[in-house]
Short mmCIF file of C-alpha atoms and ligand atoms in Angstrom, two decimals:
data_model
loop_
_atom_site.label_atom_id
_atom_site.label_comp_id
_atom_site.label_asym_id
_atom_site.label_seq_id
_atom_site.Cartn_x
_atom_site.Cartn_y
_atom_site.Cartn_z
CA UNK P 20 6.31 -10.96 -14.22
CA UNK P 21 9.95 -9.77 -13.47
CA UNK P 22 9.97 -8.35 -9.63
CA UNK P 23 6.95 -7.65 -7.58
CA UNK P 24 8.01 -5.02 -5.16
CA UNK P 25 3.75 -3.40 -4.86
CA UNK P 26 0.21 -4.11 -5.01
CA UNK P 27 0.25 -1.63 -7.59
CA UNK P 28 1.69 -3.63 -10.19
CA UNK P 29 -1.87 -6.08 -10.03
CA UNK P 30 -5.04 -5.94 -11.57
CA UNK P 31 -8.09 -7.78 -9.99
CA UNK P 32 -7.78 -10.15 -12.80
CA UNK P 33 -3.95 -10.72 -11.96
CA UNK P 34 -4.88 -11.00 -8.62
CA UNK P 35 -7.66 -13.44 -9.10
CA UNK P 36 -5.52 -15.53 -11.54
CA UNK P 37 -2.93 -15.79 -8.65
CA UNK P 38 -5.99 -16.97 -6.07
CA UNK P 39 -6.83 -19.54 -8.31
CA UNK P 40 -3.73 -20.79 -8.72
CA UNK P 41 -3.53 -21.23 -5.28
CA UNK P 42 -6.31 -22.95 -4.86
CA UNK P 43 -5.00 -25.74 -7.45
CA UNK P 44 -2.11 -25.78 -5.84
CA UNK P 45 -4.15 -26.29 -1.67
CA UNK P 46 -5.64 -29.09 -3.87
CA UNK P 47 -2.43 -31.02 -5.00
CA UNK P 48 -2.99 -30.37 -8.55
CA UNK P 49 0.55 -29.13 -9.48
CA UNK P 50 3.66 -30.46 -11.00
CA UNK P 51 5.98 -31.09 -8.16
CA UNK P 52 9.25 -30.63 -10.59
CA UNK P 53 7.98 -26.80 -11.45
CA UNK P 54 11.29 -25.35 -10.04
CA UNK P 55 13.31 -28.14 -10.09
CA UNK P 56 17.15 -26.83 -10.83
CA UNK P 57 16.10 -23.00 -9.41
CA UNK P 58 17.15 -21.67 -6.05
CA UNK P 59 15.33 -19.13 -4.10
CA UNK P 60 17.45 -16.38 -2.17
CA UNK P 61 15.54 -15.30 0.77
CA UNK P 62 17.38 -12.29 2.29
CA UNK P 63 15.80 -10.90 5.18
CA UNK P 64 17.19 -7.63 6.88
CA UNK P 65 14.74 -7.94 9.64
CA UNK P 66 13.39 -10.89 11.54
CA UNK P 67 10.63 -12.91 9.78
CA UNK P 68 9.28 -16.34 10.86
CA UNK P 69 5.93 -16.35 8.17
CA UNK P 70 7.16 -14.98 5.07
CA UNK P 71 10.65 -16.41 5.35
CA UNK P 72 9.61 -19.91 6.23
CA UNK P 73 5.95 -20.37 3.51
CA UNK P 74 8.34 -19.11 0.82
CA UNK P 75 10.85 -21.57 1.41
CA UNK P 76 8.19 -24.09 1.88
CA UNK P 77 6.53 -22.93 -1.14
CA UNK P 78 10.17 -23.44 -2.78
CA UNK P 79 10.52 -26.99 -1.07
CA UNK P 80 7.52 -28.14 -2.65
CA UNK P 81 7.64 -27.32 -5.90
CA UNK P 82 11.18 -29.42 -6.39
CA UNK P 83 13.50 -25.97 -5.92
CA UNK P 84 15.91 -25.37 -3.62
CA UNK P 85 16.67 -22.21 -1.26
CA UNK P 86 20.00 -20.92 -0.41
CA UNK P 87 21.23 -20.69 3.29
CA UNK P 88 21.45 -17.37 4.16
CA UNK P 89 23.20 -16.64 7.21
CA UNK P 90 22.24 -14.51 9.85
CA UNK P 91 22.97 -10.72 8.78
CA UNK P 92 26.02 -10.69 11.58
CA UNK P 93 27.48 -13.46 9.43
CA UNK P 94 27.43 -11.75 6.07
CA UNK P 95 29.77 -9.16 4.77
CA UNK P 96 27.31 -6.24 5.50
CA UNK P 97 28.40 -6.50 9.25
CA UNK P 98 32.23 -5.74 8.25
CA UNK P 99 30.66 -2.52 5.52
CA UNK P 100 30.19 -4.33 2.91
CA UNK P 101 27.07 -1.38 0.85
CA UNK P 102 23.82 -3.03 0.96
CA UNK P 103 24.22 -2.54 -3.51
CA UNK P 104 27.08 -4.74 -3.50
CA UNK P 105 25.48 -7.17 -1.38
CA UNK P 106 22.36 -7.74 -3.57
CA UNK P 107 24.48 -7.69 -7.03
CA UNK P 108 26.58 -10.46 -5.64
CA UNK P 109 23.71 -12.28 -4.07
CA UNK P 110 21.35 -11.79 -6.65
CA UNK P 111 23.89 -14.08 -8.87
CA UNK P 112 23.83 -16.95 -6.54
CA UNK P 113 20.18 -17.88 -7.51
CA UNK P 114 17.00 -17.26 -9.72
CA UNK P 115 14.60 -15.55 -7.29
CA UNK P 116 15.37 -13.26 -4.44
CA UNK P 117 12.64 -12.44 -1.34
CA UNK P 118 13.91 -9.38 0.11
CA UNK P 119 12.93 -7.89 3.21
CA UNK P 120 13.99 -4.38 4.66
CA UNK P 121 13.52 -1.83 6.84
CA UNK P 122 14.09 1.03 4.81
CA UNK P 123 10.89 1.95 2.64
CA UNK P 124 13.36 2.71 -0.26
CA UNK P 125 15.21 -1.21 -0.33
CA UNK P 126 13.15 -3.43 -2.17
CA UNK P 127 13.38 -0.35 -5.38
CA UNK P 128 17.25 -0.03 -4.96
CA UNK P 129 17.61 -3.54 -4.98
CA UNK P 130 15.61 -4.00 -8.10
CA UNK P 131 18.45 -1.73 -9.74
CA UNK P 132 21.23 -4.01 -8.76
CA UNK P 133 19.64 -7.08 -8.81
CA UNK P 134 20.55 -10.24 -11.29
CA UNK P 135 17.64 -12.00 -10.32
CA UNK P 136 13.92 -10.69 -10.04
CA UNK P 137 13.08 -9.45 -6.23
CA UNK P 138 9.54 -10.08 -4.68
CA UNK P 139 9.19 -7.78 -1.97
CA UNK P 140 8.74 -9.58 1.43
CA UNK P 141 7.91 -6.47 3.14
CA UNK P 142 9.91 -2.60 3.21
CA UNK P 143 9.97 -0.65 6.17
CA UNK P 144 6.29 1.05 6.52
CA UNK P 145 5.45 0.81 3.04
CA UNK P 146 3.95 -2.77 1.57
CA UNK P 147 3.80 -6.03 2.05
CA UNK P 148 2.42 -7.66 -1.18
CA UNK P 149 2.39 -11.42 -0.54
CA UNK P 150 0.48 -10.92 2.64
CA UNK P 151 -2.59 -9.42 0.94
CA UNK P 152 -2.08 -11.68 -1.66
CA UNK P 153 -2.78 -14.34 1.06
CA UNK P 154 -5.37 -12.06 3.07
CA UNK P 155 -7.52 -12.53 -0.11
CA UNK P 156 -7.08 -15.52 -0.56
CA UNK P 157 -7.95 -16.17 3.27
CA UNK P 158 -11.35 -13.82 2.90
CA UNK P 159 -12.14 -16.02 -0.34
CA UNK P 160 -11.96 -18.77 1.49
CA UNK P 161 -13.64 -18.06 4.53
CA UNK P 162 -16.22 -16.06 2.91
CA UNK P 163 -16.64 -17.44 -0.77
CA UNK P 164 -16.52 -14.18 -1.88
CA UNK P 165 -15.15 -10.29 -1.46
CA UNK P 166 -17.63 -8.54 -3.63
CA UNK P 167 -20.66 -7.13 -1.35
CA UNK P 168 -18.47 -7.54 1.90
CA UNK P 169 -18.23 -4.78 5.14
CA UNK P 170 -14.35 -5.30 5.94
CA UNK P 171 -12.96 -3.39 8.88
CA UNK P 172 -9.30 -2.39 9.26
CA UNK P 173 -8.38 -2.18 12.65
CA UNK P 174 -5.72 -0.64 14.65
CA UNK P 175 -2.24 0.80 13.43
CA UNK P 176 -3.06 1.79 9.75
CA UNK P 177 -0.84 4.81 9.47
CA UNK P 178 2.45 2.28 10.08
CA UNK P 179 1.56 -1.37 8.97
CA UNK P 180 2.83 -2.61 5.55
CA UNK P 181 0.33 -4.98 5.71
CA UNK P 182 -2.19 -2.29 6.21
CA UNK P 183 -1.12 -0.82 3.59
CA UNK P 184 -1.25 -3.31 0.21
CA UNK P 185 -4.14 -4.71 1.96
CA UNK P 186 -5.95 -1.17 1.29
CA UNK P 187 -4.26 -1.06 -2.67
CA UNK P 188 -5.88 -4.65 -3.09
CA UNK P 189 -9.62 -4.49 -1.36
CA UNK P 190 -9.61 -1.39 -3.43
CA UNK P 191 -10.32 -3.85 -6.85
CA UNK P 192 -13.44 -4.81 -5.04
CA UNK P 193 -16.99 -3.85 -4.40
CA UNK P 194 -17.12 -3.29 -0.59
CA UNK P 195 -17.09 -1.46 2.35
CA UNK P 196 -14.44 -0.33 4.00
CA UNK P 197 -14.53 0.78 7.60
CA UNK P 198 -11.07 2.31 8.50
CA UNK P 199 -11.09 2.20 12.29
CA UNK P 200 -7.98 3.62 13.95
CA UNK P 201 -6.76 6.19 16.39
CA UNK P 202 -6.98 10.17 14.94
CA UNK P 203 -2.39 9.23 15.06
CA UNK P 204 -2.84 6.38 13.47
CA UNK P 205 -5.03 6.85 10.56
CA UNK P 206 -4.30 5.38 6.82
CA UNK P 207 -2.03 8.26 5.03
CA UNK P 208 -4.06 10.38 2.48
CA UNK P 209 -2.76 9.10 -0.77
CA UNK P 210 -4.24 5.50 0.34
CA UNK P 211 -7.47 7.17 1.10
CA UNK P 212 -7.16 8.90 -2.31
CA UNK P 213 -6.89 5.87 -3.97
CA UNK P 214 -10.07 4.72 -2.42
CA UNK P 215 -11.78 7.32 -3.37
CA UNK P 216 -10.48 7.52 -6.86
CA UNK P 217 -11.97 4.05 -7.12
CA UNK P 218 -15.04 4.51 -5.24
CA UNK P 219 -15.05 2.04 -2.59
CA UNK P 220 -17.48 2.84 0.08
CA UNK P 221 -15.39 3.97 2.93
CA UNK P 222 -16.46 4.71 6.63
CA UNK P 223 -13.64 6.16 8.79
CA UNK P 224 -13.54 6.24 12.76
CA UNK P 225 -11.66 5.37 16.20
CA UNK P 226 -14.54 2.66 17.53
CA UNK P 227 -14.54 -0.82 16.37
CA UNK P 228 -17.77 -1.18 18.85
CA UNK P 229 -19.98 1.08 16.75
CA UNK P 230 -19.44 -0.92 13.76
CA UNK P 231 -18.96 -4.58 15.00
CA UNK P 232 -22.53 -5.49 14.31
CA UNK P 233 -22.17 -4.96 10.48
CA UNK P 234 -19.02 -6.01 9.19
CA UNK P 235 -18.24 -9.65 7.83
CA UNK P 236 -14.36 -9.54 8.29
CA UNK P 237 -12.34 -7.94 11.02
CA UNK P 238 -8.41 -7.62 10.26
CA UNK P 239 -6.43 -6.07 12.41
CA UNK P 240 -2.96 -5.37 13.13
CA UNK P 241 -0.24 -5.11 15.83
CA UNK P 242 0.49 -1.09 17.39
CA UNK P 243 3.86 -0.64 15.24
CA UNK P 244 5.44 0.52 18.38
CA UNK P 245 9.06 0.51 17.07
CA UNK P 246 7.86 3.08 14.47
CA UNK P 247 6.73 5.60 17.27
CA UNK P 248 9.32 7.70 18.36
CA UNK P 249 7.54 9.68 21.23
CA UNK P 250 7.14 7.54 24.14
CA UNK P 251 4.37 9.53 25.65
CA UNK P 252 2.19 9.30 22.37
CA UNK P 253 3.13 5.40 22.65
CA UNK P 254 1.77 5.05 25.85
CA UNK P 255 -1.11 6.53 25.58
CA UNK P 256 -1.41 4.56 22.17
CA UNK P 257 -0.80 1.13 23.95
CA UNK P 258 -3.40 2.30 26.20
CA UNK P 259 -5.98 3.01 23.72
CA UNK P 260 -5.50 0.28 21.41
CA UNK P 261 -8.03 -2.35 20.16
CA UNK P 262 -8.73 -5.53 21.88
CA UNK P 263 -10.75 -8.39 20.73
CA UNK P 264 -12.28 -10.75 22.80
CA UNK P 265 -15.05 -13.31 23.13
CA UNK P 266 -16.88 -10.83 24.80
CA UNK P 267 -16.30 -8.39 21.72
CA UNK P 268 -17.54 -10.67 19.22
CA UNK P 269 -20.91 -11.52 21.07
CA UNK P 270 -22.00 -8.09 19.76
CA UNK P 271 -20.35 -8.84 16.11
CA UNK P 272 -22.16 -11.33 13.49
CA UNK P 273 -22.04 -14.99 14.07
CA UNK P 274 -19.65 -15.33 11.43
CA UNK P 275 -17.37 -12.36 11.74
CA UNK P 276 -14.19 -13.43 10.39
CA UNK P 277 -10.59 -12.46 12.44
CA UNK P 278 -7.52 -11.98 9.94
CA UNK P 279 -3.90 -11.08 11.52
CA UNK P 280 -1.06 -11.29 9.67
CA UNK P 281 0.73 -11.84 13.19
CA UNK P 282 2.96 -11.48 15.50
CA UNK P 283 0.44 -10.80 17.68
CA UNK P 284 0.38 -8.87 20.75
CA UNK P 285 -2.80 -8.01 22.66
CA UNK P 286 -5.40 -6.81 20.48
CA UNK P 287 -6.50 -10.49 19.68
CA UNK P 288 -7.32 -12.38 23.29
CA UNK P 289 -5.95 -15.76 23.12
CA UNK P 290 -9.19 -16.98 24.08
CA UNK P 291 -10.31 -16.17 20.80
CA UNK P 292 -8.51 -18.73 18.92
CA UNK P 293 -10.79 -21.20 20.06
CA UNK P 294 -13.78 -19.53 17.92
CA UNK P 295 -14.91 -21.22 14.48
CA UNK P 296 -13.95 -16.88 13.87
CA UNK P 297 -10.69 -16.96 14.61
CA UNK P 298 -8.65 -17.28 10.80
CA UNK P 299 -5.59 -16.31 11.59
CA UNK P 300 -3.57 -19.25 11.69
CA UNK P 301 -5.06 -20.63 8.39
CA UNK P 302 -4.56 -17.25 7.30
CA UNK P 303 -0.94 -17.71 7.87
CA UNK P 304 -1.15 -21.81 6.54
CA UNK P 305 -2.42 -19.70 3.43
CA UNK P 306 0.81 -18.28 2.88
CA UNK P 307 2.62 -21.36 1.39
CA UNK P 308 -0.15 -21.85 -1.60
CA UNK P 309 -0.44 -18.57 -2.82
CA UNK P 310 3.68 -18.20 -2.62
CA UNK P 311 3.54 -21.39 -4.75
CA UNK P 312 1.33 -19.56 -6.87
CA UNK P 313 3.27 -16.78 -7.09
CA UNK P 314 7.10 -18.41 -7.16
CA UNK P 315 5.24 -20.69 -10.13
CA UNK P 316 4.39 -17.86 -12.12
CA UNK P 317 7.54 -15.86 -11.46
CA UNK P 318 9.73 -19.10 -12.61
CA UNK P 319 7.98 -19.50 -15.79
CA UNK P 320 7.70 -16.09 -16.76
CA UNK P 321 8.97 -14.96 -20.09
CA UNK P 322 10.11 -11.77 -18.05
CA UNK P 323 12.33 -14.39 -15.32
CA UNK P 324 15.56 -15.58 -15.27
CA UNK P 325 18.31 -12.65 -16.24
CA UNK P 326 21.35 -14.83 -16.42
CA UNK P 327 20.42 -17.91 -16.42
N1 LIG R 7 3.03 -11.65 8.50
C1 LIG R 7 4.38 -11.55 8.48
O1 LIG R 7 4.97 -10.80 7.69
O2 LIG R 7 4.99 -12.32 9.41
P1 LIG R 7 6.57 -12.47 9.55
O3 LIG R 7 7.11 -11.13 10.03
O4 LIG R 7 6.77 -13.56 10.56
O5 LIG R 7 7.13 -12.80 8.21
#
């Protein structure tokens, strides 16, 4: 593999390769030398405290190192320095880059200028492809399976990355979908398109009440509020959001599982994470064995390694 910048570059069988290599690696059974001599670049345009820090785990641990990145006020992009230049002299100071932006358009212009393969750590509204890699793996996990599942999305699916390659990789499997949003907010057509073009069962609507009783996985989502420009539409949005509570879940299944990719605000109540349902934070443990997984694969990769 030489970048991965989308969901759209994996099949289900890449995908499930990936998983299972992740699963080796949760179990110890990897070479702890695997990137010994390689350094990871992790460039982050916006704040990140997840993706940043399980990819430079996941770099710890299997014997590479990560450069020190200053904060973006230290770098010579605060004095004008064009965000191409930047990456073409970054990309040379290592093997691997994680980029993350918040323009839609970074992660592909990077790829241009880029010495060293980019893995897209999440651009602007439009994907976040190591999350869902590690959403699967969390709904494996917790559930042993995704085939034959009722997953609800919940919440902000016009604006959430995450949303987003979560949709392109569920779409690989044989479930239901319920996409459960305000009218604003709802997943943008070419997403539903794709669903439909690969007939997943999808049920669309605003109320996660309706449906609670019959799905097996809940994920939902933060309101994107910094990506609504209209205050009145945001108030009224903060107003109608989702919330999920104890008292929500006593009309859910038993086992209804909770994924959030976090930060959270209020649509999970705190006193939730005390439920055996709650799978959040593993969900976010997660992150460091399928990013060893994937930094593994990238490193030894016929496609890796332009210059060095
Ligand atoms: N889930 C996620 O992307 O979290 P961070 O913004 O902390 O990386």
């Amino acid at each position: 593999m030489d970048s991965l910048l989308s969901m759209d570059q994996l099949s289900r069988q890449e995908i499930e390769a990936l998983l299972k290599h992740a699963q080796e690696m949760e179990h110890g059974h990897y070479d702890r030398e695997a990137a010994r001599r390689k350094i990871l670049i992790p460039l982050f345009f916006e704040p990140s405290t997840r993706t940043r820090l399980s990819f430079e785990t996941a770099m710890l641990r299997l014997g590479g190192q990560v450069l020190h990145v200053p904060h973006l006020n230290d770098l010579a992009v605060s004095k004008g320095e064009s965000f191409q230049d930047t990456i073409r002299v970054v990309s040379g100071f290592g093997d691997l880059m994680v980029l993350r932006h918040a323009d839609d358009a970074a992660v592909y212009l990077a790829e241009k200028y880029s010495d060293a393969p980019i893995i897209n750590g999440g651009n602007g509204c439009d994907e976040h492809p190591t999350q869902t890699l590690l959403d699967l793996y969390t709904i494996y996990k917790e559930k042993k399976q995704i085939d034959g599942l009722n997953i609800a999305l919940v919440g902000d699916l016009k604006h959430a990355r995450t949303m987003h390659s979560l949709i392109k990789g569920v779409s690989h499997y044989r479930i239901t979908l319920f996409l459960i949003s305000p009218h604003e907010l709802r997943a943008p057509r070419p997403l539903l398109e794709l669903l439909r073009e690969r007939n997943v069962h999808v049920i669309e609507g605003r109320s996660l009440e309706q449906v609670i009783w019959e799905v097996d996985v809940i994920y939902t989502v933060m309101l994107q509020h910094h990506r609504i420009k209209d205050q009145g539409t945001l108030e009224r949005l903060r107003q109608e959001y989702y919330r999920i509570t104890p008292e929500l879940l006593r009309s859910g299944k038993q086992n209804v599982s909770i994924l959030h990719p976090l930060v959270r605000m209020n649509e999970v109540a705190v006193e939730v994470d005390a439920l055996p349902n709650a799978a959040y934070f593993r969900q976010a443990k997660n992150g460091v064995f399928v990013r060893m997984a994937l930094l593994y694969r990238m490193l030894n990769s016929t496609l890796f390694a332009k210059n060095f």
